[in-house]
Short mmCIF file of C-alpha atoms and ligand atoms in Angstrom, two decimals:
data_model
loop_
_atom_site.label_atom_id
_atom_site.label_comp_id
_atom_site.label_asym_id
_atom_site.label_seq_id
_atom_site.Cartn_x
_atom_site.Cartn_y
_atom_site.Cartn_z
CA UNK A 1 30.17 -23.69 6.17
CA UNK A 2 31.67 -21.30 3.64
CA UNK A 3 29.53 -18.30 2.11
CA UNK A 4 28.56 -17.94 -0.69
CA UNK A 5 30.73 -15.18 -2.66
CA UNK A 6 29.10 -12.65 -5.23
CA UNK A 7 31.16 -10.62 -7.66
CA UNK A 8 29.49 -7.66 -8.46
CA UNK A 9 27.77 -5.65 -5.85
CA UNK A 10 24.07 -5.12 -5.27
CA UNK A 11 22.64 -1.54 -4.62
CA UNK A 12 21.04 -1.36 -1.54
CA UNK A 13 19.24 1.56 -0.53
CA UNK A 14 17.63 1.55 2.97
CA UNK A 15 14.91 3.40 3.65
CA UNK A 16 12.84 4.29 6.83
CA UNK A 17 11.02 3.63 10.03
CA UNK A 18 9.20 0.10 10.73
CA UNK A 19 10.50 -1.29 7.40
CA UNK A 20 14.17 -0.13 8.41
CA UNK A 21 14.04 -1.98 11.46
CA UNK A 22 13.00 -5.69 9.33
CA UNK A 23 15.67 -4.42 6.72
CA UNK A 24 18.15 -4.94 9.37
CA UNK A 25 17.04 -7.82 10.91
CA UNK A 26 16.66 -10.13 7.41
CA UNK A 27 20.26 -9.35 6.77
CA UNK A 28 21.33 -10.12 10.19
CA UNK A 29 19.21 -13.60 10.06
CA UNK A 30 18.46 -14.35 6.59
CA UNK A 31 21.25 -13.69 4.60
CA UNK A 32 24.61 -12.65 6.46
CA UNK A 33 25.19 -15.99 7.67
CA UNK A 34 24.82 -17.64 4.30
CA UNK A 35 26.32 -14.97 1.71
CA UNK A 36 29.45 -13.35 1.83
CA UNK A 37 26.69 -10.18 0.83
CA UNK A 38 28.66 -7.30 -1.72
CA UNK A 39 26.28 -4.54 -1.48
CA UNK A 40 27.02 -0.39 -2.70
CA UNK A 41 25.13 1.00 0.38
CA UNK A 42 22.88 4.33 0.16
CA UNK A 43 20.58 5.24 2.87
CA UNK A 44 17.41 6.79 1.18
CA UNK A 45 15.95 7.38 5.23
CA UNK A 46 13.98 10.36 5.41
CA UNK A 47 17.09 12.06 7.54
CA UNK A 48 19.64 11.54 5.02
CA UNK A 49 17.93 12.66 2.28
CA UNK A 50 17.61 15.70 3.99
CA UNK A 51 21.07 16.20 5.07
CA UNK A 52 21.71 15.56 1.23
CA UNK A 53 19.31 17.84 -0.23
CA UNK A 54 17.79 14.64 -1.57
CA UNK A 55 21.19 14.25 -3.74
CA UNK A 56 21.55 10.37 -2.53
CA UNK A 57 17.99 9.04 -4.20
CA UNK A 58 19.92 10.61 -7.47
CA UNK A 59 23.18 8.78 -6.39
CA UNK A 60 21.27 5.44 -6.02
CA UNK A 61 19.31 5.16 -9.18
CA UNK A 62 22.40 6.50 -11.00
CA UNK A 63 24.41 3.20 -9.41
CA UNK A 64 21.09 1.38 -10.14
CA UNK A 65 21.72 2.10 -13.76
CA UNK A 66 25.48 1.43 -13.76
CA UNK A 67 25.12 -2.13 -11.60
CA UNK A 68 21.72 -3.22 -12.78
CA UNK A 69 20.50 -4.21 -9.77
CA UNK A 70 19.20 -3.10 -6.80
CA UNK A 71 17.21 -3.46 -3.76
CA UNK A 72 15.03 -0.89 -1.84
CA UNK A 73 13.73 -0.71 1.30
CA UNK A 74 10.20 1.06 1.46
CA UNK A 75 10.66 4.74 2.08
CA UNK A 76 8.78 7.80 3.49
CA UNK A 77 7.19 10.25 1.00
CA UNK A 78 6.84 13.45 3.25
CA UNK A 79 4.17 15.20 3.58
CA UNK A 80 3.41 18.52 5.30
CA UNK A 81 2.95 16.30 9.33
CA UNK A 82 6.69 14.82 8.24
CA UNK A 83 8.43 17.89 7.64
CA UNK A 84 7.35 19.10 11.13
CA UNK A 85 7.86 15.78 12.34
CA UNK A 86 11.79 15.49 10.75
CA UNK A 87 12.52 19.32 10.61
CA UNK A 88 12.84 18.91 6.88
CA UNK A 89 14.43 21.85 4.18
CA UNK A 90 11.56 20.99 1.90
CA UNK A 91 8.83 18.83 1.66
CA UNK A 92 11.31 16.12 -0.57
CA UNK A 93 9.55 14.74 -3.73
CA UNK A 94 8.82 10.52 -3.59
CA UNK A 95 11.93 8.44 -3.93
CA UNK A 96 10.07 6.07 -6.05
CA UNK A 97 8.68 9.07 -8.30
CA UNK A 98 12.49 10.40 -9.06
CA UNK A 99 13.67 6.43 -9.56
CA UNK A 100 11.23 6.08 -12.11
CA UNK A 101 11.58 9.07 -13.90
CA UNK A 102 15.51 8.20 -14.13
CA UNK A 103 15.41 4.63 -14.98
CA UNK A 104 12.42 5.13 -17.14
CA UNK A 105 10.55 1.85 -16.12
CA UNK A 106 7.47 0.15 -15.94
CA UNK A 107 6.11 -1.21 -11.99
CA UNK A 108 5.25 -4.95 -11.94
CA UNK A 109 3.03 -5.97 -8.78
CA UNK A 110 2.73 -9.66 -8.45
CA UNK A 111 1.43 -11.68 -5.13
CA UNK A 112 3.46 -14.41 -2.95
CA UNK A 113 0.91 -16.88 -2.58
CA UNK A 114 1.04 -19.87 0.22
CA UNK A 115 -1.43 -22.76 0.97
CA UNK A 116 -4.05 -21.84 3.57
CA UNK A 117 -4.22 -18.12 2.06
CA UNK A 118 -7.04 -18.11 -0.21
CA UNK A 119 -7.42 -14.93 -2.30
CA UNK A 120 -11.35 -13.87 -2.05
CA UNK A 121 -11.39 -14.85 -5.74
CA UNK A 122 -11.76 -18.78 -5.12
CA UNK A 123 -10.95 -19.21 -8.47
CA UNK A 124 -7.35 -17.78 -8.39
CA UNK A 125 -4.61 -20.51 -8.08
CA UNK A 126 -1.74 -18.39 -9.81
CA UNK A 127 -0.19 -15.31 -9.63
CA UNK A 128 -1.84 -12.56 -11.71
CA UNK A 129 1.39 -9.57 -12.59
CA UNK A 130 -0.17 -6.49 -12.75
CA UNK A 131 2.08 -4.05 -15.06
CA UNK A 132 1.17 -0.56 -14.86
CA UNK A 133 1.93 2.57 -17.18
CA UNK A 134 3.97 5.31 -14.94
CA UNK A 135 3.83 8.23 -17.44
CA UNK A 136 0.71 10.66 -18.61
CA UNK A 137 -2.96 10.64 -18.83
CA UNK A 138 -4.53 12.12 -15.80
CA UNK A 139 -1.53 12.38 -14.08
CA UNK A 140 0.31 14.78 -16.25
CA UNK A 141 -2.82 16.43 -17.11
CA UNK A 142 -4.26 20.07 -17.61
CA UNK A 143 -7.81 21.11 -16.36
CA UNK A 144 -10.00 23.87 -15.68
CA UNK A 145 -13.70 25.17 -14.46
CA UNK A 146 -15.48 26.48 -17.98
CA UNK A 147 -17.88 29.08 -17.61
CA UNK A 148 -21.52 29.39 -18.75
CA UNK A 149 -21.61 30.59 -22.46
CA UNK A 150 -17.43 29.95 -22.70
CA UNK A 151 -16.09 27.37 -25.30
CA UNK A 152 -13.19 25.18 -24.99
CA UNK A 153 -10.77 24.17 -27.88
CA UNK A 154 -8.32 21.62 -28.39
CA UNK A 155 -5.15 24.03 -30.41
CA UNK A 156 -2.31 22.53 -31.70
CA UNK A 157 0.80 24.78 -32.78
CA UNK A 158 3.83 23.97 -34.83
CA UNK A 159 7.54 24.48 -34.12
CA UNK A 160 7.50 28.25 -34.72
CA UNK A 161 4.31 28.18 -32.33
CA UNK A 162 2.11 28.74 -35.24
CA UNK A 163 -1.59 27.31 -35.09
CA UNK A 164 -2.16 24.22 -37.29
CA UNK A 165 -5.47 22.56 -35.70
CA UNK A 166 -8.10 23.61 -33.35
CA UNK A 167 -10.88 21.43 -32.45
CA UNK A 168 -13.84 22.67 -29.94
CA UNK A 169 -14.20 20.15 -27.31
CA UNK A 170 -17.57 21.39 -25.93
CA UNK A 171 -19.75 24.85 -26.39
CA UNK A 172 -20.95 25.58 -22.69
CA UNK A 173 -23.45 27.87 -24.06
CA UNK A 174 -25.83 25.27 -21.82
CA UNK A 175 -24.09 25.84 -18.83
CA UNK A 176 -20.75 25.57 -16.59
CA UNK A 177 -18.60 22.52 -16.73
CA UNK A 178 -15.29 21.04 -16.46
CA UNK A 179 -12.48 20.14 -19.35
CA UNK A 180 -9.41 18.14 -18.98
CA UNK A 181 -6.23 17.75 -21.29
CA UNK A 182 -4.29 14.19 -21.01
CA UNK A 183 -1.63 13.23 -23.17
CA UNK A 184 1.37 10.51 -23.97
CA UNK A 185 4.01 10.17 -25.71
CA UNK A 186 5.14 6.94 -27.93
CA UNK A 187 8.39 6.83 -26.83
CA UNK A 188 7.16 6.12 -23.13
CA UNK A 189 4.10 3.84 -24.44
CA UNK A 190 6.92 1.77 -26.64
CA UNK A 191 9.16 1.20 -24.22
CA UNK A 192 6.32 0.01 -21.60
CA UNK A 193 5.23 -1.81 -24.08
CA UNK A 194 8.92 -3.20 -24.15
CA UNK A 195 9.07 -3.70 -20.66
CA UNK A 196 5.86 -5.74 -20.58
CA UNK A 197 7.37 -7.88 -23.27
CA UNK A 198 10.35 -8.84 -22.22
CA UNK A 199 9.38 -9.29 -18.42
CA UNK A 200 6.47 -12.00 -19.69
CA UNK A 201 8.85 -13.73 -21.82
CA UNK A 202 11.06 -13.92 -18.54
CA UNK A 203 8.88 -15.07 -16.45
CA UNK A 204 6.93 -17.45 -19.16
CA UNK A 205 3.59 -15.93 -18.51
CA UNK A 206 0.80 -15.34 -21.32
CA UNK A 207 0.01 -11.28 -21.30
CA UNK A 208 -2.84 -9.10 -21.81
CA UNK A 209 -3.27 -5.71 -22.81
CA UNK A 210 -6.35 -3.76 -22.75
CA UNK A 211 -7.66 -0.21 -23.32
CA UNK A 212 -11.01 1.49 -24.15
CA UNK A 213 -9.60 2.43 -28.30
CA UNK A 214 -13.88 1.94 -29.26
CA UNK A 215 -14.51 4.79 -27.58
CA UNK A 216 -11.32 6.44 -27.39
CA UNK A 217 -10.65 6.14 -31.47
CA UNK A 218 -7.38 8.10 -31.57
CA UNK A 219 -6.27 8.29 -28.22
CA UNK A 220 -6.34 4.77 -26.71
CA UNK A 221 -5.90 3.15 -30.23
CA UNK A 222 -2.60 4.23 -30.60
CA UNK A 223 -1.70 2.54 -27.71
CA UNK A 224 -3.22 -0.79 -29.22
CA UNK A 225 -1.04 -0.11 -31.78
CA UNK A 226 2.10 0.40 -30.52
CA UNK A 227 1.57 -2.50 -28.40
CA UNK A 228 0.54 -4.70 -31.82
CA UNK A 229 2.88 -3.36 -34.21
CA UNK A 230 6.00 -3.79 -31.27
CA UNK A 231 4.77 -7.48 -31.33
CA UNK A 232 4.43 -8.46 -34.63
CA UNK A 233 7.47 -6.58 -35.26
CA UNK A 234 10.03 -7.98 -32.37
CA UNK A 235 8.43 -10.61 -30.03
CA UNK A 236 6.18 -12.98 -31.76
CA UNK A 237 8.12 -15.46 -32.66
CA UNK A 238 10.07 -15.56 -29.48
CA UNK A 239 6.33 -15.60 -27.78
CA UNK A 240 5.72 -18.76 -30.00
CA UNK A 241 8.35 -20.48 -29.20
CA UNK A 242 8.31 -20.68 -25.62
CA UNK A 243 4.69 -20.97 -25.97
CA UNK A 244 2.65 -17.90 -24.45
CA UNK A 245 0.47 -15.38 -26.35
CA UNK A 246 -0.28 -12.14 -26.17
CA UNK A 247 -3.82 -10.65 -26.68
CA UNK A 248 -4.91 -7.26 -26.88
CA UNK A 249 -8.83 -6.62 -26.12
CA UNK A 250 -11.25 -4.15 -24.46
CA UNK A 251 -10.66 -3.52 -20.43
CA UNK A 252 -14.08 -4.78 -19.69
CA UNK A 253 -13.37 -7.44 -21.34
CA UNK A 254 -10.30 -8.24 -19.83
CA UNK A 255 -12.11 -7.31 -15.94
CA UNK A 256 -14.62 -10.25 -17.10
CA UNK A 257 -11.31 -12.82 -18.38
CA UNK A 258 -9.39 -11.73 -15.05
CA UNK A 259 -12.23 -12.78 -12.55
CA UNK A 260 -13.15 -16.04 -14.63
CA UNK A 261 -9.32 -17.00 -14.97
CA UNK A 262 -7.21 -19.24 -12.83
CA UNK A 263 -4.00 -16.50 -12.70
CA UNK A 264 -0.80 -17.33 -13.93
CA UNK A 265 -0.73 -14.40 -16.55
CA UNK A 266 0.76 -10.41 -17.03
CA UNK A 267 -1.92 -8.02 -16.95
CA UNK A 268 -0.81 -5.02 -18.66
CA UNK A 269 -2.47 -1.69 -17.61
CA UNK A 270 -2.48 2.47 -18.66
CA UNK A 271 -1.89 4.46 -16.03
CA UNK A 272 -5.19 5.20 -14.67
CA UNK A 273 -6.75 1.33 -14.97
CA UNK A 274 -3.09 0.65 -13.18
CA UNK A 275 -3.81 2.31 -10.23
CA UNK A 276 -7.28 1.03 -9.47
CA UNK A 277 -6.57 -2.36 -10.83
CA UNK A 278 -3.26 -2.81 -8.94
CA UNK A 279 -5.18 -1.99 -5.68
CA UNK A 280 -7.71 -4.32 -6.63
CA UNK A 281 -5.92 -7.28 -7.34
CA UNK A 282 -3.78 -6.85 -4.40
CA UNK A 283 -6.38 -6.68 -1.67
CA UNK A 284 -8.27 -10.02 -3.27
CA UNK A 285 -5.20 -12.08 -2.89
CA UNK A 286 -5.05 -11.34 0.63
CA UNK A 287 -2.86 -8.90 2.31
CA UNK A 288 -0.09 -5.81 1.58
CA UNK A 289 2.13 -7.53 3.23
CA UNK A 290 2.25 -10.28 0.66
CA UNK A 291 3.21 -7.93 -2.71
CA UNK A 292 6.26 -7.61 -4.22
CA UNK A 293 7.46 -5.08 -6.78
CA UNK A 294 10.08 -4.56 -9.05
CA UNK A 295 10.64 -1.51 -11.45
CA UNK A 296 12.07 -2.85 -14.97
CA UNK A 297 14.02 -0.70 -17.15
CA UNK A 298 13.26 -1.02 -21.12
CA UNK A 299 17.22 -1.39 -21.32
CA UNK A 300 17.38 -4.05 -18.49
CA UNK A 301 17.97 -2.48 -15.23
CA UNK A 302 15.98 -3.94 -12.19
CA UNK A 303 15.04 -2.39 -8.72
CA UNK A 304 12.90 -4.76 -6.47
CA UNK A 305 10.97 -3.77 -3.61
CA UNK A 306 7.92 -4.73 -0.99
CA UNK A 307 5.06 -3.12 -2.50
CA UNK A 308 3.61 -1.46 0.99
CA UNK A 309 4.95 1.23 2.53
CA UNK A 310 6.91 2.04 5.80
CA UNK A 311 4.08 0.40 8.04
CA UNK A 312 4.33 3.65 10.62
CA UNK A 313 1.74 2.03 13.31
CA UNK A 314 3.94 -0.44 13.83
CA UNK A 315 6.77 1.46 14.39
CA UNK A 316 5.60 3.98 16.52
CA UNK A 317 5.04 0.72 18.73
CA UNK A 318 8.44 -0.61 18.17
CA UNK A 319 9.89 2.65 19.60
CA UNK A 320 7.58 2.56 23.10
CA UNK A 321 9.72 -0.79 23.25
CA UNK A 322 6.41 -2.98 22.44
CA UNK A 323 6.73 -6.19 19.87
CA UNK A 324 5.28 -6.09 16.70
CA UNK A 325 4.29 -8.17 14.40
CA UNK A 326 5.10 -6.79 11.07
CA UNK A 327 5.00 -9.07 7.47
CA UNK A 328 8.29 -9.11 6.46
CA UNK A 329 7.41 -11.51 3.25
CA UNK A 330 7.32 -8.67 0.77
CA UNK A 331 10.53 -7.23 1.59
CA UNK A 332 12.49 -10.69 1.81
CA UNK A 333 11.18 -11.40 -1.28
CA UNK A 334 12.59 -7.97 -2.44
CA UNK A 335 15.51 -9.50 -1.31
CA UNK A 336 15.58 -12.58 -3.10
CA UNK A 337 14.34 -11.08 -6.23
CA UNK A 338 17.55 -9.18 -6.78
CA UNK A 339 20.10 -11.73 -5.51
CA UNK A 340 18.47 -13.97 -7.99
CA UNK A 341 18.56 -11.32 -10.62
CA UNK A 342 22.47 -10.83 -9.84
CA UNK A 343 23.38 -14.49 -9.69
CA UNK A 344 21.82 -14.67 -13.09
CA UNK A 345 23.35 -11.77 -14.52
CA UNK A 346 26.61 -12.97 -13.30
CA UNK A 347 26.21 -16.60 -14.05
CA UNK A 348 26.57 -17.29 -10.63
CA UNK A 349 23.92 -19.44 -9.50
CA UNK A 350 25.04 -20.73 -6.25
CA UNK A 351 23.42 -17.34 -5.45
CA UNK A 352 20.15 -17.80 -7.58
CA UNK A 353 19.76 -20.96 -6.06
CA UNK A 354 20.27 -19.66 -2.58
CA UNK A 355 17.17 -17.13 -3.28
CA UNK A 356 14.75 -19.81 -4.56
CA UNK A 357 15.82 -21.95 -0.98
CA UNK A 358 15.22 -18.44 1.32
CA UNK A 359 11.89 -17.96 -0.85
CA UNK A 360 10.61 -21.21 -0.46
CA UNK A 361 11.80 -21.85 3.43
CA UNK A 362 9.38 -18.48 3.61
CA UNK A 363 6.50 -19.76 1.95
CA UNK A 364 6.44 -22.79 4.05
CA UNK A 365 7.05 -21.84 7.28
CA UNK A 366 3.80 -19.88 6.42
CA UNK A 367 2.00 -22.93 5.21
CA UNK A 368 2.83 -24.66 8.22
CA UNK A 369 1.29 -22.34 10.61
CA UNK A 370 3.70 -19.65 11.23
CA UNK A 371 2.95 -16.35 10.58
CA UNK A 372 2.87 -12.93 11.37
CA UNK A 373 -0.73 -11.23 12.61
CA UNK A 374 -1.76 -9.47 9.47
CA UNK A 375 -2.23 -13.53 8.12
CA UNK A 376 -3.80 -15.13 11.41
CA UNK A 377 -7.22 -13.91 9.82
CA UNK A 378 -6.71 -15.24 6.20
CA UNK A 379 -5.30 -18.69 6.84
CA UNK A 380 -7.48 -21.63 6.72
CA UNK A 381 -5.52 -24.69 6.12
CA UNK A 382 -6.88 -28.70 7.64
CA UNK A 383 -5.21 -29.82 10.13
CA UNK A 384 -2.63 -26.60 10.97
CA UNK A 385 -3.33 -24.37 13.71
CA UNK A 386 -2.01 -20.64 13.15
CA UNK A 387 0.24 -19.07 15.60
CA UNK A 388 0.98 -15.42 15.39
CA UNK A 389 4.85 -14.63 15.71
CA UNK A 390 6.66 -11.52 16.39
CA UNK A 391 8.85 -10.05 13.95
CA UNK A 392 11.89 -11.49 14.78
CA UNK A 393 10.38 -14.83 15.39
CA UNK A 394 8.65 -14.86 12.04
CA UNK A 395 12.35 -14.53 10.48
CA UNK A 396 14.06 -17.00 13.27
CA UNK A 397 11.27 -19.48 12.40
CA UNK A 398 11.92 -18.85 8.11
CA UNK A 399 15.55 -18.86 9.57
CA UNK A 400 15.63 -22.49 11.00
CA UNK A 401 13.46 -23.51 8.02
CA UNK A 402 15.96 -22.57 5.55
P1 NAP B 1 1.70 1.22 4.83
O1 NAP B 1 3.02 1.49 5.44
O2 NAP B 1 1.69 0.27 3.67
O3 NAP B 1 0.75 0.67 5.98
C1 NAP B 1 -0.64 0.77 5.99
C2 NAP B 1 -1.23 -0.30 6.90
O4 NAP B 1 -1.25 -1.54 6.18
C3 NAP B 1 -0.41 -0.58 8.14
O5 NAP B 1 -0.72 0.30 9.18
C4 NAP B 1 -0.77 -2.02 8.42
O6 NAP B 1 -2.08 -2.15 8.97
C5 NAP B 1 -0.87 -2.60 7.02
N1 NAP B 1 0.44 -3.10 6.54
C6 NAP B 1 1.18 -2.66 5.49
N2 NAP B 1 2.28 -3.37 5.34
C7 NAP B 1 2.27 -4.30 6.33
C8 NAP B 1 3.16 -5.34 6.70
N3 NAP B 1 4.30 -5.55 6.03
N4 NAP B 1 2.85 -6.10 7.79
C9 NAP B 1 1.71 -5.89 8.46
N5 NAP B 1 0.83 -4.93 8.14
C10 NAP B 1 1.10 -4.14 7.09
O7 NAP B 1 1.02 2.57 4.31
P2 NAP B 1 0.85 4.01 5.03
O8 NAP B 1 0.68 3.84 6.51
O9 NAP B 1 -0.19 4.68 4.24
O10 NAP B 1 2.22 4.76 4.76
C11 NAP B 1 3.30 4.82 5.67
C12 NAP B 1 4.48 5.50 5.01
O11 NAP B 1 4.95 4.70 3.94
C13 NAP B 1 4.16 6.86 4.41
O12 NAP B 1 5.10 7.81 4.87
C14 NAP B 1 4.26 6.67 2.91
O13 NAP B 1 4.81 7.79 2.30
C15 NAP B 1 5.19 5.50 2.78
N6 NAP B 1 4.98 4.64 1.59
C16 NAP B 1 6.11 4.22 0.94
C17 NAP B 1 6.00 3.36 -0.13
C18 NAP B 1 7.26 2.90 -0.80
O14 NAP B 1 8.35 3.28 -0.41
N7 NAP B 1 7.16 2.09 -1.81
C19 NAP B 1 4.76 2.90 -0.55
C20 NAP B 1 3.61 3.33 0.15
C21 NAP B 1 3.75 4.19 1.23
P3 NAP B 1 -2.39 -2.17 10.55
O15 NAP B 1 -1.96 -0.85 11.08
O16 NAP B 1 -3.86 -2.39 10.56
O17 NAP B 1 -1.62 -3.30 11.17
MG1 MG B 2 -3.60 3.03 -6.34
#
């Protein structure tokens, strides 16, 4: 059988510990055998990063923005137990953190759903895409303990640093308290707003958008109206004619819509409501395991990913020689994510084709009863008995499916 061939490379950055181990393993089974695979290699493991002064996470999402796509395999962000444990220089910021902040993108979580896995919403049948904000509010935010009898004010200064406005946010004549300064900036609103866009026109999926602007008059209704103005503006039409909508309302609202709904749409989130949401919607459709992710740049550039992280448990068992068995769904689906991606880009769709086959030879090994143990408890299906596999059976068994 001959491979098939790609022409432009994929970047593939490797990462660390249990997740490193299946990142091997899917090549080895899953794709080697069928694609002649052109990959720009970095390893983003904990060790190298270190040896580089973190220089190769730059490396990588500076070939992610020259290729377009890339693929990453979940990676450590250490904390002060891993720099004892690796002997680190420095406790190394998150690799997904300094991707971000160089490709400028927005995160979009969606679930891999199979027969027999039943989110705990019953109601759910399609995927819901949860895109969330990855700049400002409470993350980039000031705050600070106010005395008894001490004001607070709200100063604005001009160029020259010059005071122009000052607003008092709260007298605590009454008492101590707390005050907090968030901001954002509509250059990184617009071009989530973009990036929510152009993804649900992609992927033909109706989109909401929701924030708090009754309350939050200034603050949250300028992001209602950079998302409203940015679609009357550029995307209407094109939403029109391949027949989705988009429709702004309040987040409790939209909470109330999402549990109702049947899926199948892009939820659009601010940071905060992002966080919690993305969580949320994740653990009701079953397991970590089962998420995918991929970062999308407002000028096109794509880097997919599992949405869990290293799975370190599991590892520490792989190394005392045990078997594990570890849900490698996420992370093929990383995988076929960007070789689809790339075969479309190149107008090679041998390739694209090849990912939907690998996908769907995953889904249905699963819906036939084989699985890894992180699914044995959520799988209810007539007539099919689950059996837990190990985590190079799990891929043998997708393996002889595909
Ligand atoms: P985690 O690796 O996602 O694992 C947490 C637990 O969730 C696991 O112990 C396991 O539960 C279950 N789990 C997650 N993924 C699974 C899978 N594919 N198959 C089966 N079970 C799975 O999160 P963590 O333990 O909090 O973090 C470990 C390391 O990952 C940290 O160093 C963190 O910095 C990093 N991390 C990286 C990323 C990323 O690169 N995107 C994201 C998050 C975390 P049981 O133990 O009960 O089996
Ligand atoms: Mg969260």
């Amino acid at each position: 059988m001959s491979k098939i061939q790609m022409t432009t490379p994929l970047v593939e950055m490797d990462g660390d510990e249990m997740t490193r181990v299946l990142w091997g393993w899917i090549k080895d089974i899953l794709i080697l055998p069928y694609v002649d695979l052109k990959t720009e290699y970095y390893d983003l493991g904990l060790e190298n990063r270190d040896r580089t002064d973190d220089k190769i996470t730059v490396e990588a999402a500076e070939a992610n923005k020259k290729y377009g796509v890339a693929v990453k395999c979940a990676t450590i962000t250490p904390n002060a137990q891993r720099v004892e444990e690796y002997h680190l220089k420095q406790m190394w910021k998150s690799p997904n953190g300094t991707i971000r902040r160089i490709l400028d993108g927005t995160v979009f979580r969606a679930p891999i759903l199979c027969k027999g896995i039943t989110p705990y919403v019953p109601g759910w049948k399609k995927p819901i895409v949860l895109a969330r904000h990855a700049y400002g509010d409470i993350y980039n935010s000031v705050e600070d303990r106010i005395g008894a009898g001490e004001k607070a004010y709200l100063v604005v200064e001009d160029k020259e640093g010059k005071e122009v406005r000052r607003r008092l946010v709260h007298d605590f004549a009454g008492g101590a308290g707390i005050v907090q300064g968030v901001h954002n900036v509509d250059r990184s609103i617009e071009s989530f707003a973009r990036s929510c866009f152009n993804y649900a026109l992609e992927q033909k999926m109706p989109m909401y958008f929701a924030t708090k602007d009754t309350i939050s008059k200034t603050y949250d209704h300028h992001f209602k109206d950079i998302f409203n103005d940015l679609y009357e503006r550029e995307y209407k039409e094109k939403f029109e004619a391949a027949d989705i909508w988009f429709m702004y309302t309040l987040i409790d609202d939209v909470v109330a819509r999402v549990i109702r709904s049947e899926g199948g749409f892009l939820w659009a989130c601010k940071n905060y409501d992002g966080d919690v949401m993305s969580d949320m919607v994740a653990t009701a459709y079953g397991s970590l395991g089962m998420m995918s992710s991929v970062l999308v740049s407002p000028d096109g550039n794509y880097e997919y990913e599992a949405a869990h992280g290293t799975v370190t448990r599991h590892y520490y068992k792989y190394l005392k020689g045990e078997t594990t068995s570890t849900n490698s769904v996420a992370t093929i689906f990383a995988w076929t994510g960007a070789l689809r991606k790339r075969g479309e880009l190149d107008g090679n769709r041998e390739l694209s084709a090849f990912a939907d086959r690998l996908e769907k030879a995953t889904v249905e090994t699963i819906e036939e009863g084989k699985m890894t143990g992180d699914l044995i408890p959520l799988f209810r299906r007539e007539g099919v008995a689950p059996v837990k596999l190990d985590s190079k059976e799990f891929l043998q068994a997708i393996a002889q499916k595909l």
